[in-house]
mmCIF file of N, CA and C in Angstrom:
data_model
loop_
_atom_site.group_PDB
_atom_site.id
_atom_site.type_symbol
_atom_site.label_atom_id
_atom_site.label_comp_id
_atom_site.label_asym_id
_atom_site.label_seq_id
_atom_site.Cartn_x
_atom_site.Cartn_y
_atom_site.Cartn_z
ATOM 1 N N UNK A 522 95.085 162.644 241.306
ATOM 2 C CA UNK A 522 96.263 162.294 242.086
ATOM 3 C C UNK A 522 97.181 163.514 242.182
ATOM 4 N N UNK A 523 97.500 163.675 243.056
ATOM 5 C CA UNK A 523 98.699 165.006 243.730
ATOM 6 C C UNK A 523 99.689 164.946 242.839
ATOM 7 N N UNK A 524 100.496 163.717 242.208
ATOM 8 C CA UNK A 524 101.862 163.746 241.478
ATOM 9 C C UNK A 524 101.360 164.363 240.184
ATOM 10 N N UNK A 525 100.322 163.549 239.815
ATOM 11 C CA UNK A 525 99.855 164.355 238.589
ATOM 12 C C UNK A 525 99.764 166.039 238.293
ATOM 13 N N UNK A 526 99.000 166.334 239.191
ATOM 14 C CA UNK A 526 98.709 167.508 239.269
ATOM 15 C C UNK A 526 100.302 168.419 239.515
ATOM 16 N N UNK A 527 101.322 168.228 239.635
ATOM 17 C CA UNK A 527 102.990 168.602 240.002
ATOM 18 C C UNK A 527 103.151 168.164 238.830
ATOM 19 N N UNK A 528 102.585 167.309 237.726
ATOM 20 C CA UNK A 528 103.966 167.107 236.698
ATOM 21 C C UNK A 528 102.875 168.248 235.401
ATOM 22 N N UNK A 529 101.310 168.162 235.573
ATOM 23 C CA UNK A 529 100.772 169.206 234.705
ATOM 24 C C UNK A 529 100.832 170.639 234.955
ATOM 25 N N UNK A 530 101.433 170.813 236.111
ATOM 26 C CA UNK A 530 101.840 172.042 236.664
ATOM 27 C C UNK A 530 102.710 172.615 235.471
ATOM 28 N N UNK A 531 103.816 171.824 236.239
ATOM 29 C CA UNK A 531 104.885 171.770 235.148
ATOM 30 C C UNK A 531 105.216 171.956 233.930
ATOM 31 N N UNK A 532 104.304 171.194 233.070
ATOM 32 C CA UNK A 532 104.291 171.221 231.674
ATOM 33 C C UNK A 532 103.559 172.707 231.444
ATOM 34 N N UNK A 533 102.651 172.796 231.747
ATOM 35 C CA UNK A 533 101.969 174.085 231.385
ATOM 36 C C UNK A 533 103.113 175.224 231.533
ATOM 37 N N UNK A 534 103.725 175.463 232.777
ATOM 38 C CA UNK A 534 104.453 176.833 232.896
ATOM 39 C C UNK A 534 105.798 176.643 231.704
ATOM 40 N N UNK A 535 106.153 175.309 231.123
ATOM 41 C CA UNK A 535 107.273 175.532 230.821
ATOM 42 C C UNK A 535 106.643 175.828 229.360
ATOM 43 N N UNK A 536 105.607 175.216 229.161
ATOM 44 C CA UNK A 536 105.375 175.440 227.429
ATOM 45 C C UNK A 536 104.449 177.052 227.453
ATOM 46 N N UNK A 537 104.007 177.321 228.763
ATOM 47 C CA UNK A 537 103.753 178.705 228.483
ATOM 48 C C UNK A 537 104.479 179.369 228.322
ATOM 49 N N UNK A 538 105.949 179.228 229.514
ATOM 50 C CA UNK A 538 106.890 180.668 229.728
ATOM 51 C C UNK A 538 107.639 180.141 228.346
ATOM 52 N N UNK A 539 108.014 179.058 227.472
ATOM 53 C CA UNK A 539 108.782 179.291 226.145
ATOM 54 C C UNK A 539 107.934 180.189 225.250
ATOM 55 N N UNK A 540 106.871 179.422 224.889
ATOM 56 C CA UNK A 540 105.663 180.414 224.256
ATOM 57 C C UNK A 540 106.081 182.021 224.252
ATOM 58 N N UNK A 541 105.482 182.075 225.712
ATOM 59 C CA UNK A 541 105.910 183.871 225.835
ATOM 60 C C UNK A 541 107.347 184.520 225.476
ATOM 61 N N UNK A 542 108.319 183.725 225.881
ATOM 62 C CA UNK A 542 109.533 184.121 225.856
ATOM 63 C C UNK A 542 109.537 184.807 223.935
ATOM 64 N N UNK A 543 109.550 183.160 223.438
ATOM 65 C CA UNK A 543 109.116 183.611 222.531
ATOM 66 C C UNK A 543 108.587 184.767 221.394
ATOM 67 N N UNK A 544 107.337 184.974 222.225
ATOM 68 C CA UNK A 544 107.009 186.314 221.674
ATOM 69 C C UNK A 544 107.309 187.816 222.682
ATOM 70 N N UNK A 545 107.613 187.588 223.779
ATOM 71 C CA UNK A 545 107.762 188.525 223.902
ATOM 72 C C UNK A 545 109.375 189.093 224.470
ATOM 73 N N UNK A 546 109.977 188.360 224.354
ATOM 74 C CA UNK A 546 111.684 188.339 224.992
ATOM 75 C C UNK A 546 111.988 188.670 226.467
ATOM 76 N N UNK A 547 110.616 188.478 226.835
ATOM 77 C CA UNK A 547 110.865 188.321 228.387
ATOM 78 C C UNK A 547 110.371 186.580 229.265
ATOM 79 N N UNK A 548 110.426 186.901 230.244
ATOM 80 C CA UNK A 548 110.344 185.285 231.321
ATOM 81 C C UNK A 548 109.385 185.960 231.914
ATOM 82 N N UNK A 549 108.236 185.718 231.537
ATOM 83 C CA UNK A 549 107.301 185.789 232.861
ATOM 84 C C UNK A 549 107.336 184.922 234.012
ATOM 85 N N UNK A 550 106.243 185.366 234.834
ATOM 86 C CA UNK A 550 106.460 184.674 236.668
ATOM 87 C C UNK A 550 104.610 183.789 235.951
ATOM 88 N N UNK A 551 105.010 182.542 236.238
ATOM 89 C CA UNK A 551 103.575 182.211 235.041
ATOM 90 C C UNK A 551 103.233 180.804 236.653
ATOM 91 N N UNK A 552 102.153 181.377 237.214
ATOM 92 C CA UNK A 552 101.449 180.656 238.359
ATOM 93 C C UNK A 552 100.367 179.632 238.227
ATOM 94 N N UNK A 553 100.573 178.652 237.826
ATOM 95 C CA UNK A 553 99.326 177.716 236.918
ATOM 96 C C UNK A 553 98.739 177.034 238.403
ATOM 97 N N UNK A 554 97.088 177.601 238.162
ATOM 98 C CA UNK A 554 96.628 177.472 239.260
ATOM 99 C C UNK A 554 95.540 176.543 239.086
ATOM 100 N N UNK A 555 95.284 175.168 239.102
ATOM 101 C CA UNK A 555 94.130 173.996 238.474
ATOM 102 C C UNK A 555 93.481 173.686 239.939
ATOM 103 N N UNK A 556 92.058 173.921 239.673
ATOM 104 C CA UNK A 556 91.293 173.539 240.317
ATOM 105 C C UNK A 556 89.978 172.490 240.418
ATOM 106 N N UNK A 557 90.222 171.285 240.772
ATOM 107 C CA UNK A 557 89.284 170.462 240.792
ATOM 108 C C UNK A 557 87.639 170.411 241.162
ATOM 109 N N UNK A 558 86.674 170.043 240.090
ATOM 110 C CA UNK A 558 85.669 170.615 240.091
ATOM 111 C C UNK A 558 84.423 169.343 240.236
#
């Protein structure tokens, strides 16, 4: 489903870009790109 795929978008970039922030004290530009297979 399309909504789904917008709210796992989501989750991924925000728990990546804290992650990174994290370690690296910057904000990356973090493009989560899921492709159905």
């Amino acid at each position: 489903n399309v909504s789904e795929w917008a709210v796992i978008k989501s989750q991924i970039r925000d728990r990546l870009g804290k992650h990174l922030y994290e370690k690296t004290g910057r904000r990356p530009m973090i493009l989560p790109i899921i492709m159905e297979v």
